[in-house]
Amino acid sequence: MVEFHAARLDNTFHALADPTRRAMLKSLSVHERSVGELAAPFQMSLAAASKHIKVLEKAGLVRREVKGRTHVCRLDAKPLSDVRDWLRYYERFWSERLDVLEALLREDTSAPPAPPRGKGRTR
Amino acid sequence: MVEFHAARLDNTFHALADPTRRAMLKSLSVHERSVGELAAPFQMSLAAASKHIKVLEKAGLVRREVKGRTHVCRLDAKPLSDVRDWLRYYERFWSERLDVLEALLREDTSAPPAPPRGKGRTR
């Protein structure tokens, strides 16, 4: 079960590690698209775009439905919620960083102002 | 700026797409470790483990400090908070899935019970 989950995370992270594939997901978040529509904005062959779509499908991020001659692609965000769940454990670490930064800023603003220069001379 | 951010996300997602590297991050979340300590639980050469650590360093997830002869590795969770920020846009999509599921469940429990079989015959 753990290994299966790990393999799924591998596929999802791998799918997300490419700007074209992330742009395809964004495009599908607006509307379902045919393979041709999905490939159109990118300067690459249909074969290259198709490879990217297959990586997204393997990760379960894209579902493809054949309607006659057209392959319609849809976003499935479920694997992204698994990534969010995986990230939760680490949340404390970046929160701690922010806490330290906040404490430093507070220290800085609550510290008494430095004595004016040459104060000793006025006595 | 956007391209720089995209390249950083590429590196982070690529670093996370491997179970050994994710296990190394988990280990560093408990305590800082030398390269040897970090490699020890995995059945691989020190050279192979070192390659994984370099991928994590490239993504900014691990910071390495040289203390005499020892290289001490520490977790830096900042790139993970960037991933969380990237995920936020997609949150609505898995929330929508949950809303639909919840609506279906409600419909199911609030629907009146089906009439008993053979009711017509008792009249």
PDB file of C-alpha atoms in Angstrom:
ATOM      1  CA  MET A   1       0.000   0.000   0.000  1.00  0.00           C
ATOM      2  CA  VAL A   2       2.777   2.385   1.003  1.00  0.00           C
ATOM      3  CA  GLU A   3       4.791   1.359  -2.059  1.00  0.00           C
ATOM      4  CA  PHE A   4       1.779   1.855  -4.305  1.00  0.00           C
ATOM      5  CA  HIS A   5       1.240   5.292  -2.801  1.00  0.00           C
ATOM      6  CA  ALA A   6       4.957   6.103  -3.251  1.00  0.00           C
ATOM      7  CA  ALA A   7       4.833   5.079  -6.926  1.00  0.00           C
ATOM      8  CA  ARG A   8       1.794   7.292  -7.460  1.00  0.00           C
ATOM      9  CA  LEU A   9       3.590  10.247  -5.873  1.00  0.00           C
ATOM     10  CA  ASP A  10       6.627   9.539  -8.094  1.00  0.00           C
ATOM     11  CA  ASN A  11       4.390   9.731 -11.176  1.00  0.00           C
ATOM     12  CA  THR A  12       2.621  12.874 -10.016  1.00  0.00           C
ATOM     13  CA  PHE A  13       5.789  14.774  -9.114  1.00  0.00           C
ATOM     14  CA  HIS A  14       7.425  13.647 -12.359  1.00  0.00           C
ATOM     15  CA  ALA A  15       4.405  14.868 -14.350  1.00  0.00           C
ATOM     16  CA  LEU A  16       4.542  18.250 -12.609  1.00  0.00           C
ATOM     17  CA  ALA A  17       8.293  18.718 -13.187  1.00  0.00           C
ATOM     18  CA  ASP A  18       7.788  20.230 -16.640  1.00  0.00           C
ATOM     19  CA  PRO A  19       6.443  23.691 -17.545  1.00  0.00           C
ATOM     20  CA  THR A  20       4.573  22.435 -20.652  1.00  0.00           C
ATOM     21  CA  ARG A  21       2.720  19.817 -18.634  1.00  0.00           C
ATOM     22  CA  ARG A  22       1.871  22.360 -15.920  1.00  0.00           C
ATOM     23  CA  ALA A  23       0.584  24.730 -18.636  1.00  0.00           C
ATOM     24  CA  MET A  24      -1.557  21.910 -20.068  1.00  0.00           C
ATOM     25  CA  LEU A  25      -3.114  21.325 -16.639  1.00  0.00           C
ATOM     26  CA  LYS A  26      -3.855  25.046 -16.337  1.00  0.00           C
ATOM     27  CA  SER A  27      -5.492  24.985 -19.775  1.00  0.00           C
ATOM     28  CA  LEU A  28      -7.634  21.969 -18.792  1.00  0.00           C
ATOM     29  CA  SER A  29      -8.647  23.722 -15.573  1.00  0.00           C
ATOM     30  CA  VAL A  30     -10.497  26.254 -17.774  1.00  0.00           C
ATOM     31  CA  HIS A  31     -12.146  23.779 -20.129  1.00  0.00           C
ATOM     32  CA  GLU A  32     -11.877  20.227 -21.457  1.00  0.00           C
ATOM     33  CA  ARG A  33      -9.863  20.091 -24.712  1.00  0.00           C
ATOM     34  CA  SER A  34      -9.105  17.796 -27.584  1.00  0.00           C
ATOM     35  CA  VAL A  35      -5.471  16.671 -27.947  1.00  0.00           C
ATOM     36  CA  GLY A  36      -5.074  19.125 -30.852  1.00  0.00           C
ATOM     37  CA  GLU A  37      -6.469  22.048 -28.835  1.00  0.00           C
ATOM     38  CA  LEU A  38      -4.245  21.150 -25.916  1.00  0.00           C
ATOM     39  CA  ALA A  39      -1.135  20.995 -28.138  1.00  0.00           C
ATOM     40  CA  ALA A  40      -1.905  24.170 -30.149  1.00  0.00           C
ATOM     41  CA  PRO A  41      -0.325  26.850 -27.874  1.00  0.00           C
ATOM     42  CA  PHE A  42       3.032  25.020 -27.730  1.00  0.00           C
ATOM     43  CA  GLN A  43       5.684  25.127 -30.397  1.00  0.00           C
ATOM     44  CA  MET A  44       6.047  21.368 -30.680  1.00  0.00           C
ATOM     45  CA  SER A  45       4.862  18.499 -32.841  1.00  0.00           C
ATOM     46  CA  LEU A  46       1.587  16.768 -32.073  1.00  0.00           C
ATOM     47  CA  ALA A  47       3.640  13.658 -31.248  1.00  0.00           C
ATOM     48  CA  ALA A  48       5.683  15.560 -28.651  1.00  0.00           C
ATOM     49  CA  ALA A  49       2.540  17.084 -27.131  1.00  0.00           C
ATOM     50  CA  SER A  50       0.954  13.642 -27.076  1.00  0.00           C
ATOM     51  CA  LYS A  51       3.899  12.293 -25.060  1.00  0.00           C
ATOM     52  CA  HIS A  52       3.369  15.014 -22.454  1.00  0.00           C
ATOM     53  CA  ILE A  53      -0.335  14.152 -22.280  1.00  0.00           C
ATOM     54  CA  LYS A  54       0.530  10.481 -21.740  1.00  0.00           C
ATOM     55  CA  VAL A  55       2.757  11.421 -18.767  1.00  0.00           C
ATOM     56  CA  LEU A  56      -0.168  13.401 -17.318  1.00  0.00           C
ATOM     57  CA  GLU A  57      -2.498  10.448 -17.917  1.00  0.00           C
ATOM     58  CA  LYS A  58      -0.085   8.011 -16.225  1.00  0.00           C
ATOM     59  CA  ALA A  59      -0.152  10.298 -13.171  1.00  0.00           C
ATOM     60  CA  GLY A  60      -3.963  10.277 -13.252  1.00  0.00           C
ATOM     61  CA  LEU A  61      -4.011  14.057 -13.745  1.00  0.00           C
ATOM     62  CA  VAL A  62      -5.696  13.837 -17.146  1.00  0.00           C
ATOM     63  CA  ARG A  63      -8.584  11.586 -18.194  1.00  0.00           C
ATOM     64  CA  ARG A  64      -9.051  10.969 -21.908  1.00  0.00           C
ATOM     65  CA  GLU A  65     -12.368  10.079 -23.465  1.00  0.00           C
ATOM     66  CA  VAL A  66     -12.726   8.986 -27.094  1.00  0.00           C
ATOM     67  CA  LYS A  67     -15.679  10.676 -28.794  1.00  0.00           C
ATOM     68  CA  GLY A  68     -15.800   9.426 -32.365  1.00  0.00           C
ATOM     69  CA  ARG A  69     -12.564  10.675 -33.914  1.00  0.00           C
ATOM     70  CA  THR A  70     -11.783  13.120 -31.133  1.00  0.00           C
ATOM     71  CA  HIS A  71      -9.895  12.400 -27.916  1.00  0.00           C
ATOM     72  CA  VAL A  72     -11.255  14.719 -25.229  1.00  0.00           C
ATOM     73  CA  CYS A  73      -8.969  15.437 -22.263  1.00  0.00           C
ATOM     74  CA  ARG A  74     -10.181  16.465 -18.815  1.00  0.00           C
ATOM     75  CA  LEU A  75      -8.360  17.525 -15.652  1.00  0.00           C
ATOM     76  CA  ASP A  76      -8.537  15.223 -12.640  1.00  0.00           C
ATOM     77  CA  ALA A  77      -7.147  17.090  -9.628  1.00  0.00           C
ATOM     78  CA  LYS A  78      -7.266  14.146  -7.200  1.00  0.00           C
ATOM     79  CA  PRO A  79      -3.500  13.376  -7.406  1.00  0.00           C
ATOM     80  CA  LEU A  80      -2.840  17.049  -6.555  1.00  0.00           C
ATOM     81  CA  SER A  81      -4.782  16.657  -3.315  1.00  0.00           C
ATOM     82  CA  ASP A  82      -2.458  13.706  -2.511  1.00  0.00           C
ATOM     83  CA  VAL A  83       0.517  16.039  -3.041  1.00  0.00           C
ATOM     84  CA  ARG A  84      -1.083  18.581  -0.705  1.00  0.00           C
ATOM     85  CA  ASP A  85      -1.519  15.827   1.913  1.00  0.00           C
ATOM     86  CA  TRP A  86       2.135  14.842   1.513  1.00  0.00           C
ATOM     87  CA  LEU A  87       3.201  18.504   1.934  1.00  0.00           C
ATOM     88  CA  ARG A  88       1.255  18.931   5.181  1.00  0.00           C
ATOM     89  CA  TYR A  89       3.926  17.179   7.250  1.00  0.00           C
ATOM     90  CA  TYR A  90       6.475  19.827   6.152  1.00  0.00           C
ATOM     91  CA  GLU A  91       4.222  22.794   6.818  1.00  0.00           C
ATOM     92  CA  ARG A  92       5.621  23.165  10.339  1.00  0.00           C
ATOM     93  CA  PHE A  93       9.106  23.739   8.898  1.00  0.00           C
ATOM     94  CA  TRP A  94       8.276  26.729   6.750  1.00  0.00           C
ATOM     95  CA  SER A  95       5.934  28.015   9.486  1.00  0.00           C
ATOM     96  CA  GLU A  96       8.868  27.869  11.913  1.00  0.00           C
ATOM     97  CA  ARG A  97      10.930  29.951   9.470  1.00  0.00           C
ATOM     98  CA  LEU A  98       8.145  32.548   9.383  1.00  0.00           C
ATOM     99  CA  ASP A  99       7.866  32.505  13.199  1.00  0.00           C
ATOM    100  CA  VAL A 100      11.588  33.199  13.530  1.00  0.00           C
ATOM    101  CA  LEU A 101      11.357  36.032  10.990  1.00  0.00           C
ATOM    102  CA  GLU A 102       8.349  37.530  12.796  1.00  0.00           C
ATOM    103  CA  ALA A 103      10.155  37.319  16.150  1.00  0.00           C
ATOM    104  CA  LEU A 104      13.181  39.079  14.644  1.00  0.00           C
ATOM    105  CA  LEU A 105      10.996  41.839  13.186  1.00  0.00           C
ATOM    106  CA  ARG A 106       9.179  42.313  16.505  1.00  0.00           C
ATOM    107  CA  GLU A 107      12.480  42.477  18.356  1.00  0.00           C
ATOM    108  CA  ASP A 108      13.606  45.115  15.927  1.00  0.00           C
ATOM    109  CA  THR A 109      10.518  47.338  16.295  1.00  0.00           C
ATOM    110  CA  SER A 110      10.148  46.953  20.094  1.00  0.00           C
ATOM    111  CA  ALA A 111      13.813  47.731  20.841  1.00  0.00           C
ATOM    112  CA  PRO A 112      14.328  51.204  22.376  1.00  0.00           C
ATOM    113  CA  PRO A 113      15.717  53.735  19.887  1.00  0.00           C
ATOM    114  CA  ALA A 114      19.473  54.086  19.931  1.00  0.00           C
ATOM    115  CA  PRO A 115      20.664  57.078  22.004  1.00  0.00           C
ATOM    116  CA  PRO A 116      21.297  60.134  19.832  1.00  0.00           C
ATOM    117  CA  ARG A 117      24.893  60.661  18.857  1.00  0.00           C
ATOM    118  CA  GLY A 118      26.940  62.946  21.010  1.00  0.00           C
ATOM    119  CA  LYS A 119      24.478  62.741  23.928  1.00  0.00           C
ATOM    120  CA  GLY A 120      27.392  62.597  26.382  1.00  0.00           C
ATOM    121  CA  ARG A 121      28.722  65.954  25.211  1.00  0.00           C
ATOM    122  CA  THR A 122      25.509  67.845  26.126  1.00  0.00           C
ATOM    123  CA  ARG A 123      25.872  66.968  29.810  1.00  0.00           C
TER     124      ARG A 123
ATOM    125  CA  MET B   1      10.847  36.267 -13.236  1.00  0.00           C
ATOM    126  CA  VAL B   2       8.088  33.846 -14.257  1.00  0.00           C
ATOM    127  CA  GLU B   3      10.628  31.703 -16.113  1.00  0.00           C
ATOM    128  CA  PHE B   4      12.943  31.710 -13.107  1.00  0.00           C
ATOM    129  CA  HIS B   5      10.036  30.656 -10.902  1.00  0.00           C
ATOM    130  CA  ALA B   6       9.072  27.937 -13.432  1.00  0.00           C
ATOM    131  CA  ALA B   7      12.638  26.571 -13.459  1.00  0.00           C
ATOM    132  CA  ARG B   8      12.651  26.463  -9.665  1.00  0.00           C
ATOM    133  CA  LEU B   9       9.368  24.531  -9.655  1.00  0.00           C
ATOM    134  CA  ASP B  10      10.822  22.127 -12.263  1.00  0.00           C
ATOM    135  CA  ASN B  11      13.783  21.446  -9.970  1.00  0.00           C
ATOM    136  CA  THR B  12      11.618  21.028  -6.886  1.00  0.00           C
ATOM    137  CA  PHE B  13       9.117  18.658  -8.511  1.00  0.00           C
ATOM    138  CA  HIS B  14      11.967  16.688 -10.099  1.00  0.00           C
ATOM    139  CA  ALA B  15      13.683  16.363  -6.707  1.00  0.00           C
ATOM    140  CA  LEU B  16      10.458  15.111  -5.105  1.00  0.00           C
ATOM    141  CA  ALA B  17       9.771  12.519  -7.848  1.00  0.00           C
ATOM    142  CA  ASP B  18      11.935   9.877  -6.162  1.00  0.00           C
ATOM    143  CA  PRO B  19      11.177   7.857  -2.996  1.00  0.00           C
ATOM    144  CA  THR B  20      14.824   7.884  -1.816  1.00  0.00           C
ATOM    145  CA  ARG B  21      14.984  11.667  -2.022  1.00  0.00           C
ATOM    146  CA  ARG B  22      11.649  12.035  -0.211  1.00  0.00           C
ATOM    147  CA  ALA B  23      12.936   9.654   2.501  1.00  0.00           C
ATOM    148  CA  MET B  24      16.104  11.774   2.809  1.00  0.00           C
ATOM    149  CA  LEU B  25      13.990  14.903   3.350  1.00  0.00           C
ATOM    150  CA  LYS B  26      11.979  13.083   6.030  1.00  0.00           C
ATOM    151  CA  SER B  27      15.212  12.045   7.736  1.00  0.00           C
ATOM    152  CA  LEU B  28      16.514  15.638   7.651  1.00  0.00           C
ATOM    153  CA  SER B  29      13.214  16.887   9.077  1.00  0.00           C
ATOM    154  CA  VAL B  30      14.127  15.005  12.277  1.00  0.00           C
ATOM    155  CA  HIS B  31      17.753  16.107  12.517  1.00  0.00           C
ATOM    156  CA  GLU B  32      20.615  17.483  10.446  1.00  0.00           C
ATOM    157  CA  ARG B  33      22.861  14.673   9.125  1.00  0.00           C
ATOM    158  CA  SER B  34      26.241  14.101   7.569  1.00  0.00           C
ATOM    159  CA  VAL B  35      26.244  12.728   4.012  1.00  0.00           C
ATOM    160  CA  GLY B  36      27.231   9.293   5.414  1.00  0.00           C
ATOM    161  CA  GLU B  37      24.390   9.314   7.959  1.00  0.00           C
ATOM    162  CA  LEU B  38      21.929  10.368   5.282  1.00  0.00           C
ATOM    163  CA  ALA B  39      23.076   7.581   2.932  1.00  0.00           C
ATOM    164  CA  ALA B  40      23.244   4.828   5.609  1.00  0.00           C
ATOM    165  CA  PRO B  41      19.596   3.572   5.544  1.00  0.00           C
ATOM    166  CA  PHE B  42      19.625   3.082   1.765  1.00  0.00           C
ATOM    167  CA  GLN B  43      21.112   0.100  -0.031  1.00  0.00           C
ATOM    168  CA  MET B  44      23.203   2.141  -2.413  1.00  0.00           C
ATOM    169  CA  SER B  45      26.762   3.357  -2.804  1.00  0.00           C
ATOM    170  CA  LEU B  46      27.843   6.609  -1.202  1.00  0.00           C
ATOM    171  CA  ALA B  47      28.287   7.966  -4.748  1.00  0.00           C
ATOM    172  CA  ALA B  48      24.670   7.161  -5.645  1.00  0.00           C
ATOM    173  CA  ALA B  49      23.398   8.691  -2.397  1.00  0.00           C
ATOM    174  CA  SER B  50      25.554  11.740  -3.066  1.00  0.00           C
ATOM    175  CA  LYS B  51      23.900  12.211  -6.475  1.00  0.00           C
ATOM    176  CA  HIS B  52      20.473  12.226  -4.819  1.00  0.00           C
ATOM    177  CA  ILE B  53      21.678  14.806  -2.295  1.00  0.00           C
ATOM    178  CA  LYS B  54      22.955  17.002  -5.148  1.00  0.00           C
ATOM    179  CA  VAL B  55      19.503  16.916  -6.783  1.00  0.00           C
ATOM    180  CA  LEU B  56      17.972  17.997  -3.456  1.00  0.00           C
ATOM    181  CA  GLU B  57      20.596  20.765  -3.143  1.00  0.00           C
ATOM    182  CA  LYS B  58      19.895  22.003  -6.680  1.00  0.00           C
ATOM    183  CA  ALA B  59      16.231  22.329  -5.706  1.00  0.00           C
ATOM    184  CA  GLY B  60      17.237  24.294  -2.592  1.00  0.00           C
ATOM    185  CA  LEU B  61      15.659  21.636  -0.360  1.00  0.00           C
ATOM    186  CA  VAL B  62      18.958  20.737   1.292  1.00  0.00           C
ATOM    187  CA  ARG B  63      21.682  23.083   2.498  1.00  0.00           C
ATOM    188  CA  ARG B  64      25.155  21.638   2.979  1.00  0.00           C
ATOM    189  CA  GLU B  65      27.714  23.061   5.381  1.00  0.00           C
ATOM    190  CA  VAL B  66      31.311  21.895   5.488  1.00  0.00           C
ATOM    191  CA  LYS B  67      32.520  21.406   9.072  1.00  0.00           C
ATOM    192  CA  GLY B  68      36.123  20.247   8.896  1.00  0.00           C
ATOM    193  CA  ARG B  69      35.966  16.889   7.126  1.00  0.00           C
ATOM    194  CA  THR B  70      32.222  16.493   7.530  1.00  0.00           C
ATOM    195  CA  HIS B  71      29.518  17.784   5.188  1.00  0.00           C
ATOM    196  CA  VAL B  72      26.441  18.534   7.305  1.00  0.00           C
ATOM    197  CA  CYS B  73      23.085  18.550   5.476  1.00  0.00           C
ATOM    198  CA  ARG B  74      20.037  20.464   6.638  1.00  0.00           C
ATOM    199  CA  LEU B  75      16.460  20.634   5.377  1.00  0.00           C
ATOM    200  CA  ASP B  76      15.241  23.898   3.846  1.00  0.00           C
ATOM    201  CA  ALA B  77      11.454  23.691   3.422  1.00  0.00           C
ATOM    202  CA  LYS B  78      11.063  26.990   1.544  1.00  0.00           C
ATOM    203  CA  PRO B  79      10.714  25.394  -1.927  1.00  0.00           C
ATOM    204  CA  LEU B  80       7.940  23.191  -0.488  1.00  0.00           C
ATOM    205  CA  SER B  81       5.962  26.276   0.485  1.00  0.00           C
ATOM    206  CA  ASP B  82       6.300  27.397  -3.175  1.00  0.00           C
ATOM    207  CA  VAL B  83       4.777  24.057  -4.222  1.00  0.00           C
ATOM    208  CA  ARG B  84       1.923  24.585  -1.771  1.00  0.00           C
ATOM    209  CA  ASP B  85       1.340  28.056  -3.281  1.00  0.00           C
ATOM    210  CA  TRP B  86       1.299  26.542  -6.769  1.00  0.00           C
ATOM    211  CA  LEU B  87      -1.229  23.895  -5.629  1.00  0.00           C
ATOM    212  CA  ARG B  88      -3.627  26.468  -4.173  1.00  0.00           C
ATOM    213  CA  TYR B  89      -5.038  27.357  -7.593  1.00  0.00           C
ATOM    214  CA  TYR B  90      -6.151  23.724  -8.066  1.00  0.00           C
ATOM    215  CA  GLU B  91      -7.706  23.379  -4.611  1.00  0.00           C
ATOM    216  CA  ARG B  92     -11.127  24.406  -5.969  1.00  0.00           C
ATOM    217  CA  PHE B  93     -11.089  21.406  -8.323  1.00  0.00           C
ATOM    218  CA  TRP B  94     -10.730  18.722  -5.687  1.00  0.00           C
ATOM    219  CA  SER B  95     -13.041  20.703  -3.379  1.00  0.00           C
ATOM    220  CA  GLU B  96     -15.644  20.647  -6.163  1.00  0.00           C
ATOM    221  CA  ARG B  97     -15.295  16.858  -6.392  1.00  0.00           C
ATOM    222  CA  LEU B  98     -15.907  16.622  -2.644  1.00  0.00           C
ATOM    223  CA  ASP B  99     -18.917  18.986  -2.906  1.00  0.00           C
ATOM    224  CA  VAL B 100     -20.471  16.804  -5.612  1.00  0.00           C
ATOM    225  CA  LEU B 101     -19.854  13.687  -3.512  1.00  0.00           C
ATOM    226  CA  GLU B 102     -21.379  15.349  -0.445  1.00  0.00           C
ATOM    227  CA  ALA B 103     -24.439  16.461  -2.463  1.00  0.00           C
ATOM    228  CA  LEU B 104     -24.896  12.915  -3.773  1.00  0.00           C
ATOM    229  CA  LEU B 105     -24.673  11.479  -0.255  1.00  0.00           C
ATOM    230  CA  ARG B 106     -27.194  14.037   1.073  1.00  0.00           C
ATOM    231  CA  GLU B 107     -29.563  13.280  -1.781  1.00  0.00           C
ATOM    232  CA  ASP B 108     -29.293   9.619  -0.935  1.00  0.00           C
ATOM    233  CA  THR B 109     -30.086  10.025   2.793  1.00  0.00           C
ATOM    234  CA  SER B 110     -32.851  12.667   2.389  1.00  0.00           C
ATOM    235  CA  ALA B 111     -34.724  10.784  -0.357  1.00  0.00           C
ATOM    236  CA  PRO B 112     -38.003   9.187   0.850  1.00  0.00           C
ATOM    237  CA  PRO B 113     -37.771   5.395   1.293  1.00  0.00           C
ATOM    238  CA  ALA B 114     -38.843   3.374  -1.741  1.00  0.00           C
ATOM    239  CA  PRO B 115     -42.422   2.025  -1.466  1.00  0.00           C
ATOM    240  CA  PRO B 116     -42.491  -1.566  -0.168  1.00  0.00           C
ATOM    241  CA  ARG B 117     -42.769  -4.239  -2.838  1.00  0.00           C
ATOM    242  CA  GLY B 118     -46.187  -5.583  -3.663  1.00  0.00           C
ATOM    243  CA  LYS B 119     -47.975  -2.618  -2.045  1.00  0.00           C
ATOM    244  CA  GLY B 120     -50.563  -2.642  -4.863  1.00  0.00           C
ATOM    245  CA  ARG B 121     -51.637  -6.167  -4.010  1.00  0.00           C
ATOM    246  CA  THR B 122     -52.700  -5.314  -0.440  1.00  0.00           C
ATOM    247  CA  ARG B 123     -55.377  -2.879  -1.605  1.00  0.00           C
TER     248      ARG B 123
END
